[in-house]
Tab-separated table of C-alpha atoms in Angstrom:
chain	number	residue	atom	x	y	z
A	271	GLY	CA	104.685	105.575	71.131
A	272	ILE	CA	100.673	105.970	70.020
A	273	ASP	CA	99.016	107.769	73.500
A	274	VAL	CA	96.219	105.873	75.402
A	275	GLY	CA	93.058	107.095	73.965
A	276	VAL	CA	93.833	108.118	70.692
A	277	PRO	CA	91.549	106.846	67.657
A	278	VAL	CA	93.009	104.206	65.783
A	279	ALA	CA	90.251	103.384	63.303
A	280	VAL	CA	86.712	104.076	62.354
A	281	LEU	CA	83.830	101.446	62.582
A	282	VAL	CA	80.544	101.414	61.104
A	283	GLU	CA	77.548	99.185	60.658
A	284	GLU	CA	77.065	99.528	57.270
A	285	GLU	CA	79.468	97.869	54.292
A	286	GLY	CA	78.122	100.491	51.825
A	287	ASP	CA	79.366	103.963	54.382
A	288	VAL	CA	83.185	102.527	54.029
A	289	ALA	CA	83.879	105.037	51.076
A	290	ALA	CA	82.278	107.712	52.191
A	291	PHE	CA	85.574	107.185	54.799
A	292	ALA	CA	88.323	106.918	52.352
A	293	GLY	CA	89.404	110.777	53.160
A	294	TYR	CA	88.766	110.847	56.731
A	295	THR	CA	92.091	111.896	59.022
A	296	GLY	CA	90.370	112.390	61.764
A	297	ASP	CA	88.383	115.488	61.784
A	298	ALA	CA	84.868	114.727	61.356
A	299	ALA	CA	83.869	117.915	58.389
A	300	ASP	CA	86.039	115.626	56.120
A	301	VAL	CA	82.878	112.645	56.261
A	302	ALA	CA	80.726	112.588	53.669
A	303	ALA	CA	77.371	111.555	55.179
A	304	PRO	CA	75.967	108.490	52.817
A	305	ASP	CA	72.688	109.312	51.304
A	306	GLY	CA	69.841	109.544	53.014
A	307	ALA	CA	72.278	110.314	56.579
A	308	GLY	CA	72.712	113.918	57.554
A	309	SER	CA	76.757	115.431	57.972
A	310	VAL	CA	78.296	113.914	61.458
A	311	SER	CA	80.288	116.993	61.877
A	312	GLY	CA	80.170	118.094	65.988
A	313	SER	CA	78.376	121.261	65.066
A	314	ASP	CA	75.267	119.136	63.921
A	315	ALA	CA	75.400	115.472	65.378
A	316	GLY	CA	72.283	115.186	67.712
A	317	SER	CA	70.673	118.288	66.428
A	318	GLY	CA	67.921	116.443	65.115
A	319	GLU	CA	67.852	118.295	61.685
A	320	GLY	CA	68.334	115.592	58.468
A	321	SER	CA	69.242	112.722	60.420
A	322	GLU	CA	68.535	110.190	63.345
A	323	ALA	CA	70.994	109.339	66.073
A	324	SER	CA	72.104	105.647	65.932
A	325	PRO	CA	70.877	103.474	68.546
A	326	SER	CA	74.367	104.650	70.426
A	327	SER	CA	74.529	107.467	70.322
A	328	SER	CA	74.840	109.646	73.282
A	329	SER	CA	72.710	112.217	71.524
A	330	VAL	CA	70.004	110.168	72.094
A	331	PHE	CA	69.561	110.355	76.215
A	332	PRO	CA	68.787	114.075	78.223
A	333	VAL	CA	72.396	115.827	79.137
A	334	HIS	CA	74.167	113.727	82.037
A	335	GLU	CA	77.784	113.501	82.334
A	336	VAL	CA	80.120	110.313	81.994
A	337	MET	CA	81.645	109.723	85.284
A	338	THR	CA	85.209	107.954	84.865
A	339	MET	CA	87.506	105.941	87.327
A	340	PRO	CA	89.456	108.508	89.317
A	341	ALA	CA	93.263	107.875	89.988
A	342	LEU	CA	93.081	107.382	94.348
A	343	SER	CA	96.667	107.559	94.553
A	344	PRO	CA	99.816	108.627	92.715
A	345	THR	CA	100.793	105.033	90.947
A	346	MET	CA	97.424	103.893	90.340
A	347	ALA	CA	97.033	102.477	86.633
A	348	GLU	CA	93.808	100.137	86.619
A	349	GLY	CA	91.614	99.079	90.035
A	350	THR	CA	88.196	96.575	91.267
A	351	LEU	CA	85.419	98.271	92.456
A	352	VAL	CA	85.360	96.465	95.326
A	353	ALA	CA	81.231	97.496	95.972
A	354	TRP	CA	79.082	99.978	95.091
A	355	LYS	CA	77.522	102.637	98.239
A	356	LYS	CA	75.080	104.375	96.043
A	357	ALA	CA	72.539	102.361	93.026
A	358	VAL	CA	70.840	103.846	90.574
A	359	GLY	CA	68.089	106.395	91.046
A	360	ASP	CA	70.163	107.329	94.300
A	361	VAL	CA	70.592	111.415	94.830
A	362	ILE	CA	74.780	112.076	95.023
A	363	SER	CA	75.922	114.767	97.465
A	364	ALA	CA	79.131	116.369	97.236
A	365	GLY	CA	80.507	114.469	99.691
A	366	ASP	CA	79.259	111.309	99.627
A	367	VAL	CA	80.892	107.746	99.096
A	368	LEU	CA	79.802	106.447	95.398
A	369	ALA	CA	81.879	102.833	95.594
A	370	GLU	CA	84.567	101.268	97.328
A	371	ILE	CA	88.064	100.940	94.625
A	372	GLU	CA	90.899	98.317	95.543
A	373	THR	CA	94.060	100.312	94.452
A	374	ASP	CA	97.699	99.253	94.475
A	375	LYS	CA	98.033	100.429	97.965
A	376	ALA	CA	95.223	99.503	100.193
A	377	THR	CA	91.119	99.642	99.285
A	378	MET	CA	90.161	103.048	99.385
A	379	GLU	CA	87.306	105.508	99.572
A	380	TRP	CA	84.879	107.422	96.601
A	381	GLU	CA	83.629	110.396	97.352
A	382	ALA	CA	81.650	112.646	95.210
A	383	GLN	CA	83.354	115.498	94.311
A	384	GLU	CA	79.404	117.345	92.720
A	385	ASP	CA	76.140	116.557	94.096
A	386	GLY	CA	73.793	114.861	90.631
A	387	VAL	CA	71.308	111.248	90.411
A	388	LEU	CA	73.064	108.289	90.033
A	389	ALA	CA	71.293	107.625	86.643
A	390	GLN	CA	73.151	104.469	85.321
A	391	ILE	CA	75.943	101.767	87.019
A	392	LEU	CA	78.348	100.668	83.489
A	393	VAL	CA	80.917	98.939	86.024
A	394	ALA	CA	79.238	95.604	87.878
A	395	GLU	CA	80.661	95.528	91.353
A	396	GLY	CA	83.445	92.651	91.708
A	397	THR	CA	84.796	94.126	88.040
A	398	ALA	CA	88.573	94.346	88.422
A	399	GLY	CA	91.417	95.979	86.244
A	400	VAL	CA	89.362	98.605	85.531
A	401	ARG	CA	91.150	101.096	83.655
A	402	VAL	CA	91.414	104.968	85.271
A	403	GLY	CA	89.280	106.696	83.173
A	404	ALA	CA	87.604	104.119	82.469
A	405	PRO	CA	83.435	104.970	82.008
A	406	VAL	CA	82.214	104.077	85.509
A	407	PHE	CA	78.460	105.269	85.873
A	408	VAL	CA	76.563	108.237	84.498
A	409	GLN	CA	74.922	111.070	86.602
A	410	VAL	CA	72.287	113.694	86.044
A	411	GLU	CA	71.347	116.266	87.356
A	412	ASP	CA	67.396	115.317	87.598
A	413	ALA	CA	66.062	112.439	89.012
A	414	ALA	CA	63.152	112.476	86.205
A	415	GLU	CA	65.893	111.663	83.630
A	416	VAL	CA	66.881	108.158	85.312
A	417	ALA	CA	64.964	106.498	83.141
A	418	SER	CA	65.856	107.437	79.914
A	419	PHE	CA	69.070	105.959	80.956
A	420	ALA	CA	67.950	101.896	81.526
A	421	SER	CA	69.198	101.504	77.801
A	422	PHE	CA	72.689	102.866	78.448
A	423	THR	CA	76.186	101.033	78.161
A	424	ILE	CA	79.760	101.442	77.752
A	425	ALA	CA	79.158	101.734	73.865
A	426	ASN	CA	77.181	105.040	74.331
A	427	ALA	CA	79.644	106.284	76.585
A	428	SER	CA	82.274	106.286	74.052
A	429	VAL	CA	80.967	108.078	71.347
A	430	ASP	CA	82.380	111.162	70.482
A	431	GLY	CA	80.918	114.652	68.963
A	432	SER	CA	77.263	114.383	71.539
A	433	GLU	CA	76.350	117.467	72.426
A	434	GLY	CA	74.519	115.987	74.990
A	435	VAL	CA	77.678	114.809	77.566
A	436	ASP	CA	78.773	117.034	79.524
A	437	THR	CA	82.788	116.776	80.738
A	438	PRO	CA	83.181	114.851	83.405
A	439	ALA	CA	84.068	115.772	86.561
A	440	VAL	CA	86.184	113.156	88.733
A	441	ALA	CA	86.929	112.832	91.896
A	442	THR	CA	90.621	112.934	92.595
A	443	THR	CA	92.955	112.917	95.650
A	444	PRO	CA	95.318	115.534	96.037
A	445	GLY	CA	98.407	114.726	93.765
A	446	SER	CA	96.572	112.246	91.773
A	447	VAL	CA	97.191	111.476	87.970
A	448	PRO	CA	93.764	113.377	86.982
A	449	SER	CA	91.566	110.636	84.497
A	450	ALA	CA	91.411	110.878	81.019
A	451	PRO	CA	88.660	112.581	79.216
A	452	LYS	CA	85.517	110.497	78.516
A	453	THR	CA	86.031	111.120	74.756
A	454	ALA	CA	88.618	108.472	74.766
A	455	ALA	CA	87.059	106.442	76.781
A	456	PRO	CA	90.407	104.365	77.281
A	457	ALA	CA	89.860	100.758	78.223
A	458	VAL	CA	86.415	99.822	77.353
A	459	ALA	CA	87.084	96.902	76.169
A	460	ARG	CA	88.194	95.781	78.898
A	461	VAL	CA	85.115	96.722	81.553
A	462	SER	CA	83.015	94.383	81.854
A	463	PRO	CA	79.334	94.676	81.322
A	464	THR	CA	76.930	94.655	84.509
A	465	PRO	CA	75.956	90.860	86.070
A	466	ALA	CA	72.754	90.490	84.305
A	467	SER	CA	74.487	90.035	80.638
A	468	VAL	CA	77.185	87.559	81.727
A	469	PRO	CA	75.644	84.386	81.494
A	470	ALA	CA	78.251	81.342	83.296
A	471	SER	CA	77.695	78.062	84.304
A	472	SER	CA	78.878	76.271	87.284
A	473	ALA	CA	82.922	75.243	87.106
A	474	PRO	CA	83.249	71.274	87.250
A	475	ASP	CA	84.904	69.611	89.398
A	476	GLY	CA	88.600	70.878	90.323
A	477	ALA	CA	88.103	73.163	87.679
A	478	ARG	CA	89.951	76.808	88.235
A	479	VAL	CA	86.736	79.237	90.487
A	480	ILE	CA	87.389	82.467	89.149
A	481	ALA	CA	85.994	84.583	92.434
A	482	SER	CA	87.077	87.686	94.317
A	483	PRO	CA	88.933	87.196	97.477
A	484	TYR	CA	85.301	88.986	99.278
A	485	ALA	CA	82.854	85.820	97.717
A	486	ARG	CA	85.760	83.579	98.845
A	487	LYS	CA	85.351	84.506	102.462
A	488	LEU	CA	81.461	84.220	102.482
A	489	ALA	CA	81.837	80.802	101.066
A	490	ALA	CA	84.405	79.395	103.315
A	491	ALA	CA	81.931	81.104	106.221
A	492	ASN	CA	78.864	79.863	105.213
A	493	GLY	CA	79.913	76.328	103.732
A	494	VAL	CA	78.690	76.907	99.778
A	495	SER	CA	80.744	75.066	97.601
A	496	LEU	CA	82.213	78.109	95.001
A	497	HIS	CA	81.624	74.728	92.110
A	498	ALA	CA	77.925	74.477	93.375
A	499	LEU	CA	77.740	78.152	92.154
A	500	GLN	CA	76.391	80.359	89.002
A	501	GLY	CA	79.255	83.522	88.321
A	502	SER	CA	77.109	86.593	87.211
A	503	GLY	CA	80.378	89.013	87.210
A	504	PRO	CA	82.396	89.407	84.849
A	505	ASN	CA	83.955	86.800	82.877
A	506	GLY	CA	81.859	84.540	85.235
A	507	ARG	CA	83.487	85.199	88.108
A	508	ILE	CA	81.457	84.795	91.207
A	509	VAL	CA	81.549	87.820	93.057
A	510	ALA	CA	79.709	87.958	96.912
A	511	ALA	CA	76.029	88.357	95.622
A	512	ASP	CA	76.275	85.138	94.184
A	513	VAL	CA	77.759	82.891	97.397
A	514	LEU	CA	74.705	85.158	99.650
A	515	GLY	CA	71.721	84.559	97.289
A	516	ALA	CA	73.405	80.994	96.804
A	517	PRO	CA	70.573	77.661	97.524
A	518	ALA	CA	70.692	75.549	100.839
A	519	SER	CA	71.501	72.733	97.969
A	520	ALA	CA	75.350	74.707	97.213
A	521	ALA	CA	75.897	74.616	100.509
A	522	ALA	CA	74.897	70.408	100.680
A	523	ALA	CA	77.434	70.017	97.767
A	524	THR	CA	80.266	70.927	99.547
A	525	ALA	CA	80.873	68.110	101.007
A	526	SER	CA	80.663	66.115	98.036
A	527	ALA	CA	82.050	69.073	95.640
A	528	MET	CA	85.352	69.917	97.297
A	529	SER	CA	88.075	70.421	94.547
A	530	PRO	CA	91.874	69.554	95.751
A	531	PHE	CA	92.859	72.851	95.090
A	532	SER	CA	91.648	76.587	95.443
A	533	ASP	CA	92.530	79.600	93.135
A	534	ILE	CA	92.990	82.743	95.002
A	535	GLU	CA	93.201	85.675	92.768
A	536	ASN	CA	95.378	88.285	93.367
A	537	SER	CA	94.176	91.535	94.235
A	538	ASN	CA	95.909	94.687	92.845
A	539	ILE	CA	97.645	95.324	96.033
A	540	ARG	CA	99.092	91.581	96.593
A	541	LYS	CA	100.076	92.044	92.436
A	542	ILE	CA	102.201	95.657	93.327
A	543	ILE	CA	103.667	93.718	96.595
A	544	ALA	CA	104.749	90.926	94.186
A	545	GLN	CA	105.962	92.732	91.626
A	546	ARG	CA	107.723	94.940	94.424
A	547	LEU	CA	109.769	92.788	96.036
A	548	LEU	CA	110.223	91.191	92.795
A	549	GLU	CA	112.265	94.008	91.185
A	550	SER	CA	113.894	94.509	94.385
A	551	LYS	CA	115.275	91.006	94.980
A	552	GLN	CA	116.274	90.952	91.062
A	553	GLN	CA	118.451	94.385	90.880
A	554	ILE	CA	119.822	95.540	93.561
A	555	PRO	CA	122.556	94.096	95.669
A	556	HIS	CA	121.159	92.707	99.355
A	557	TYR	CA	123.792	92.302	101.346
A	558	TYR	CA	123.081	91.389	105.279
A	559	LEU	CA	124.400	92.202	109.165
A	560	SER	CA	123.263	90.897	112.469
A	561	THR	CA	123.625	91.707	115.864
A	562	THR	CA	122.257	90.670	119.621
A	563	CYS	CA	121.505	93.633	121.587
A	564	ARG	CA	120.932	92.895	125.288
A	565	VAL	CA	117.639	94.136	126.153
A	566	ASP	CA	117.058	93.487	130.000
A	567	THR	CA	117.351	97.438	130.294
A	568	VAL	CA	115.439	98.414	127.771
A	569	THR	CA	112.798	95.533	129.243
A	570	ALA	CA	113.472	97.486	132.855
A	571	LEU	CA	112.397	101.039	131.446
A	572	ARG	CA	109.948	99.900	129.207
A	573	ALA	CA	107.650	98.280	132.561
A	574	LYS	CA	108.546	101.247	134.609
A	575	LEU	CA	107.496	103.458	131.853
A	576	ASN	CA	103.988	101.857	131.282
A	577	ALA	CA	103.309	101.803	135.160
A	578	SER	CA	103.009	105.933	134.579
A	579	LEU	CA	100.793	105.662	131.843
A	580	ALA	CA	96.961	106.431	131.815
A	581	ASP	CA	96.732	105.925	128.546
A	582	GLY	CA	98.286	103.198	126.080
A	583	LYS	CA	101.140	101.199	126.510
A	584	LEU	CA	105.144	101.627	125.068
A	585	SER	CA	105.766	98.222	123.284
A	586	MET	CA	109.447	96.778	122.452
A	587	ASN	CA	108.693	97.975	118.702
A	588	ASP	CA	108.968	101.587	119.849
A	589	PHE	CA	111.884	101.653	121.696
A	590	ILE	CA	113.377	99.953	119.018
A	591	ILE	CA	111.856	102.409	116.409
A	592	LYS	CA	112.754	105.655	118.004
A	593	ALA	CA	116.320	103.305	118.451
A	594	SER	CA	116.424	103.470	114.909
A	595	ALA	CA	115.916	106.530	114.283
A	596	MET	CA	118.279	108.411	116.402
A	597	ALA	CA	120.893	106.190	114.542
A	598	LEU	CA	120.326	107.460	111.433
A	599	LYS	CA	120.420	110.549	112.938
A	600	LYS	CA	123.629	109.412	113.838
A	601	VAL	CA	125.095	107.887	110.177
A	602	PRO	CA	122.973	109.838	107.425
A	603	GLU	CA	124.364	108.047	105.407
A	604	ALA	CA	122.106	104.674	106.229
A	605	ASN	CA	118.979	107.822	105.507
A	606	ALA	CA	119.046	107.456	101.968
A	607	SER	CA	118.399	105.579	98.612
A	608	TRP	CA	119.186	104.700	95.421
A	609	HIS	CA	118.238	107.629	91.783
A	610	GLY	CA	121.065	106.069	89.086
A	611	ASP	CA	123.220	109.767	88.282
A	612	PHE	CA	122.972	110.128	92.494
A	613	ILE	CA	122.245	109.173	95.582
A	614	ARG	CA	119.505	111.620	97.830
A	615	GLN	CA	119.792	111.800	101.649
A	616	TYR	CA	117.823	112.742	103.762
A	617	ASN	CA	117.073	115.130	106.374
A	618	THR	CA	114.655	113.649	108.545
A	619	VAL	CA	113.693	109.522	109.664
A	620	HIS	CA	110.768	108.870	108.538
A	621	CYS	CA	109.967	105.017	109.797
A	622	SER	CA	108.251	102.584	107.701
A	623	ILE	CA	106.290	99.804	109.822
A	624	ALA	CA	105.950	96.517	107.941
A	625	VAL	CA	102.201	95.881	108.906
A	626	GLN	CA	100.860	92.106	108.092
A	627	THR	CA	97.357	92.389	106.959
A	628	ALA	CA	94.191	90.402	105.318
A	629	ALA	CA	95.213	91.933	101.957
A	630	GLY	CA	98.760	91.514	102.216
A	631	LEU	CA	101.756	93.677	103.617
A	632	MET	CA	101.742	97.858	104.538
A	633	VAL	CA	103.894	99.526	104.835
A	634	PRO	CA	102.430	103.010	106.645
A	635	VAL	CA	105.251	105.309	108.024
A	636	VAL	CA	106.062	107.364	110.905
A	637	ARG	CA	107.070	110.702	110.414
A	638	ASN	CA	109.730	112.578	111.591
A	639	ALA	CA	110.233	109.316	114.143
A	640	GLU	CA	113.389	111.231	115.633
A	641	LYS	CA	111.449	114.084	116.736
A	642	LYS	CA	108.969	111.910	118.368
A	643	GLY	CA	108.949	110.768	121.752
A	644	LEU	CA	108.151	107.271	122.608
A	645	ALA	CA	103.966	107.889	123.486
A	646	ALA	CA	104.078	109.463	120.093
A	647	ILE	CA	105.583	107.008	118.143
A	648	SER	CA	102.941	103.983	119.710
A	649	SER	CA	99.817	106.060	119.471
A	650	SER	CA	101.367	106.911	115.644
A	651	VAL	CA	102.420	103.192	114.956
A	652	LYS	CA	98.693	102.300	116.464
A	653	GLU	CA	97.363	104.901	114.705
A	654	LEU	CA	98.269	103.609	111.506
A	655	ALA	CA	98.887	99.501	111.865
A	656	ALA	CA	94.772	99.862	113.090
A	657	LYS	CA	94.264	101.753	109.475
A	658	ALA	CA	96.698	99.016	107.797
A	659	ARG	CA	94.160	96.621	109.414
A	660	GLU	CA	90.691	97.978	108.147
A	661	GLY	CA	91.707	99.356	104.661
A	662	ARG	CA	91.754	102.524	105.577
A	663	LEU	CA	95.386	103.896	105.106
A	664	ASP	CA	95.462	106.786	102.568
A	665	PRO	CA	98.483	106.571	99.693
A	666	ALA	CA	99.737	109.453	101.714
A	667	ASP	CA	99.950	107.787	104.904
A	668	SER	CA	102.516	105.455	102.902
A	669	ALA	CA	104.262	107.543	101.132
A	670	ASP	CA	107.990	109.367	101.717
A	671	GLY	CA	109.327	106.580	103.924
A	672	THR	CA	113.500	106.828	104.583
A	673	PHE	CA	113.327	103.274	106.141
A	674	THR	CA	112.123	100.055	107.614
A	675	ILE	CA	111.887	97.949	109.794
A	676	SER	CA	109.877	94.309	109.991
A	677	ASN	CA	109.126	92.739	113.797
A	678	LEU	CA	108.461	89.003	113.566
A	679	GLY	CA	109.468	88.341	116.890
A	680	MET	CA	105.936	88.110	118.202
A	681	PHE	CA	106.071	85.359	116.223
A	682	GLY	CA	108.111	83.648	118.033
A	683	VAL	CA	111.135	83.960	114.986
A	684	SER	CA	114.601	84.054	115.984
A	685	GLN	CA	116.364	85.398	113.703
A	686	PHE	CA	115.180	86.422	109.768
A	687	ALA	CA	116.894	88.426	106.853
A	688	ALA	CA	114.264	91.272	104.989
A	689	ILE	CA	114.083	92.571	101.445
A	690	VAL	CA	114.838	95.681	100.745
A	691	ASN	CA	111.913	98.303	100.656
A	692	PRO	CA	112.787	100.204	96.868
A	693	PRO	CA	113.759	103.182	97.078
A	694	GLN	CA	115.017	102.912	100.754
A	695	ALA	CA	118.413	101.848	101.011
A	696	CYS	CA	117.837	99.641	104.036
A	697	ILE	CA	115.830	97.677	106.147
A	698	LEU	CA	115.975	95.947	109.750
A	699	ALA	CA	114.732	92.697	110.755
A	700	VAL	CA	113.988	92.567	114.306
A	701	GLY	CA	113.609	88.859	115.859
A	702	ALA	CA	111.848	87.821	119.241
A	703	ALA	CA	113.477	88.683	122.631
A	704	GLU	CA	114.926	85.272	123.957
A	705	LYS	CA	116.689	84.393	127.403
A	706	LYS	CA	120.192	83.221	127.420
A	707	VAL	CA	122.812	82.289	130.007
A	708	VAL	CA	125.667	84.344	129.816
A	709	PRO	CA	129.118	84.786	131.703
A	710	SER	CA	127.798	88.214	134.769
A	711	SER	CA	129.497	91.538	133.675
A	712	GLU	CA	129.993	91.750	138.089
A	713	GLU	CA	130.686	88.773	139.205
A	714	PRO	CA	133.684	86.835	136.800
A	715	GLY	CA	133.604	83.070	137.225
A	716	SER	CA	129.531	83.018	137.269
A	717	PHE	CA	126.725	83.264	134.984
A	718	GLU	CA	123.633	84.910	134.642
A	719	GLU	CA	120.164	85.179	132.954
A	720	GLY	CA	119.663	87.563	130.159
A	721	THR	CA	117.377	88.671	127.311
A	722	PHE	CA	119.226	89.546	123.541
A	723	VAL	CA	116.807	90.396	120.253
A	724	THR	CA	119.009	89.200	116.997
A	725	VAL	CA	118.415	92.072	114.431
A	726	THR	CA	119.424	92.182	110.894
A	727	LEU	CA	120.024	94.784	108.400
A	728	SER	CA	119.150	94.569	104.684
A	729	CYS	CA	121.481	96.846	103.121
A	730	ASP	CA	121.669	98.509	99.166
A	731	HIS	CA	125.287	97.600	98.502
A	732	ARG	CA	125.007	100.560	95.688
A	733	VAL	CA	124.487	103.095	98.452
A	734	ILE	CA	125.164	101.669	101.993
A	735	ASP	CA	128.827	100.432	101.638
A	736	GLY	CA	129.908	97.266	104.541
A	737	ALA	CA	131.014	99.316	106.975
A	738	VAL	CA	128.523	102.212	106.994
A	739	GLY	CA	126.039	99.600	107.582
A	740	ALA	CA	127.914	97.935	110.573
A	741	THR	CA	128.466	101.188	111.969
A	742	TRP	CA	125.045	102.376	111.795
A	743	LEU	CA	124.179	98.794	113.606
A	744	GLN	CA	126.893	99.389	116.399
A	745	VAL	CA	125.386	103.184	117.256
A	746	PHE	CA	121.743	101.543	116.713
A	747	LYS	CA	122.544	98.687	119.725
A	748	GLY	CA	124.137	101.501	121.219
A	749	TYR	CA	120.568	102.831	121.972
A	750	LEU	CA	118.757	99.727	122.687
A	751	GLU	CA	121.138	98.573	125.008
A	752	ASP	CA	121.161	101.815	127.000
A	753	PRO	CA	118.116	103.963	126.297
A	754	ALA	CA	118.678	106.821	128.622
A	755	SER	CA	121.380	108.148	126.466
A	756	MET	CA	119.004	108.396	123.629
A	757	LEU	CA	117.869	111.490	125.605
A	758	LEU	CA	121.801	112.617	125.053
């Protein structure tokens, strides 16, 4: 296999220079300089002795750093540059937010790791599919040098052997994959030029409209027809600035230019969700176990505890998380995952909680749930859910889950079966609390009203046999119907 960034071809501007590269092996010293040109060896490049730097050579620019797309999560391979928080000429201090990057996990802030001045932006706001390690912007130390980079492009960032280019210091998060050196210029071809260089025409009625999710949201809120706009983003993509700068006629055209459909571009997060769920259904042998739990006792306990709490209220989901964690400690075979040659059984319970957001389904993790009290679980869930909905989840917030809980009870769903979240082996689907008339347990021959919740456990049969899944569900039901037993 050929590693990404390994040189595979040499391009020259003049056909007459081709013969000089007949014996080229990858070492610049092998190249015979064409007549009238200086050596292209690293020692002479950009020195000005016997050669004139080509317009695409970085040697014509002052000393600078080409900052590349960082890996903001351990699994990130590419990202979308959602928004710039700095502009050309802005002073950058370590810790400043440079831009918002949509990763495969969430939209995150890219923080500067060193001081400098932003000299040129190489990737336009709204550009998707920017590979980790691809050039993103240029940074210099002296603000007086910014003007020298007005003509700097990605092509300049990809030139090897220039003594004017420093090795970039790329902002990364703990556990992230270091970005590739700028000299390899990975995926440069995929990074689109600045908006001004990509002319686009408006889409005809009924044609597919390429627009960023934020642009679509703005267009819907302002009554602007996307079909009437010309996209200034990469490949004619409509970005937020196009909608905000739309003339009044574009909004007026909405009524007469409505398409019978609208194509919504998938975010990186949505693509990852789709990929993982498809893999789960195709590769994991699911089976499903359901039971009905009577929750009158836990409902009464919840009301009593909430009456005594000064801050925050306990939800039914908090009790479900606690009961699940306790059941996993009692049936550790269910707190496991498949790893091909072995099954990994976990000693702690990290509960992933499914949270619906505008970007898609997120699963932040309540860590050590078996050791936490109800109030601590409730606080953790509220904090994580808020971060998920605001797009502020860190990769660590969703990592290392051992068991997932998905609750659709608040939507009135009676019962459903969820898809296992790999590499986990179980997910618990929780339905709505429903009142039913059942035979009385205290007065034979009479009836009483009770509140019941139906739960369904989806299991990976490679890891959990049917009897183990049934045992876990039985223990869980016991804890939920008699919450005091969780104290033992």
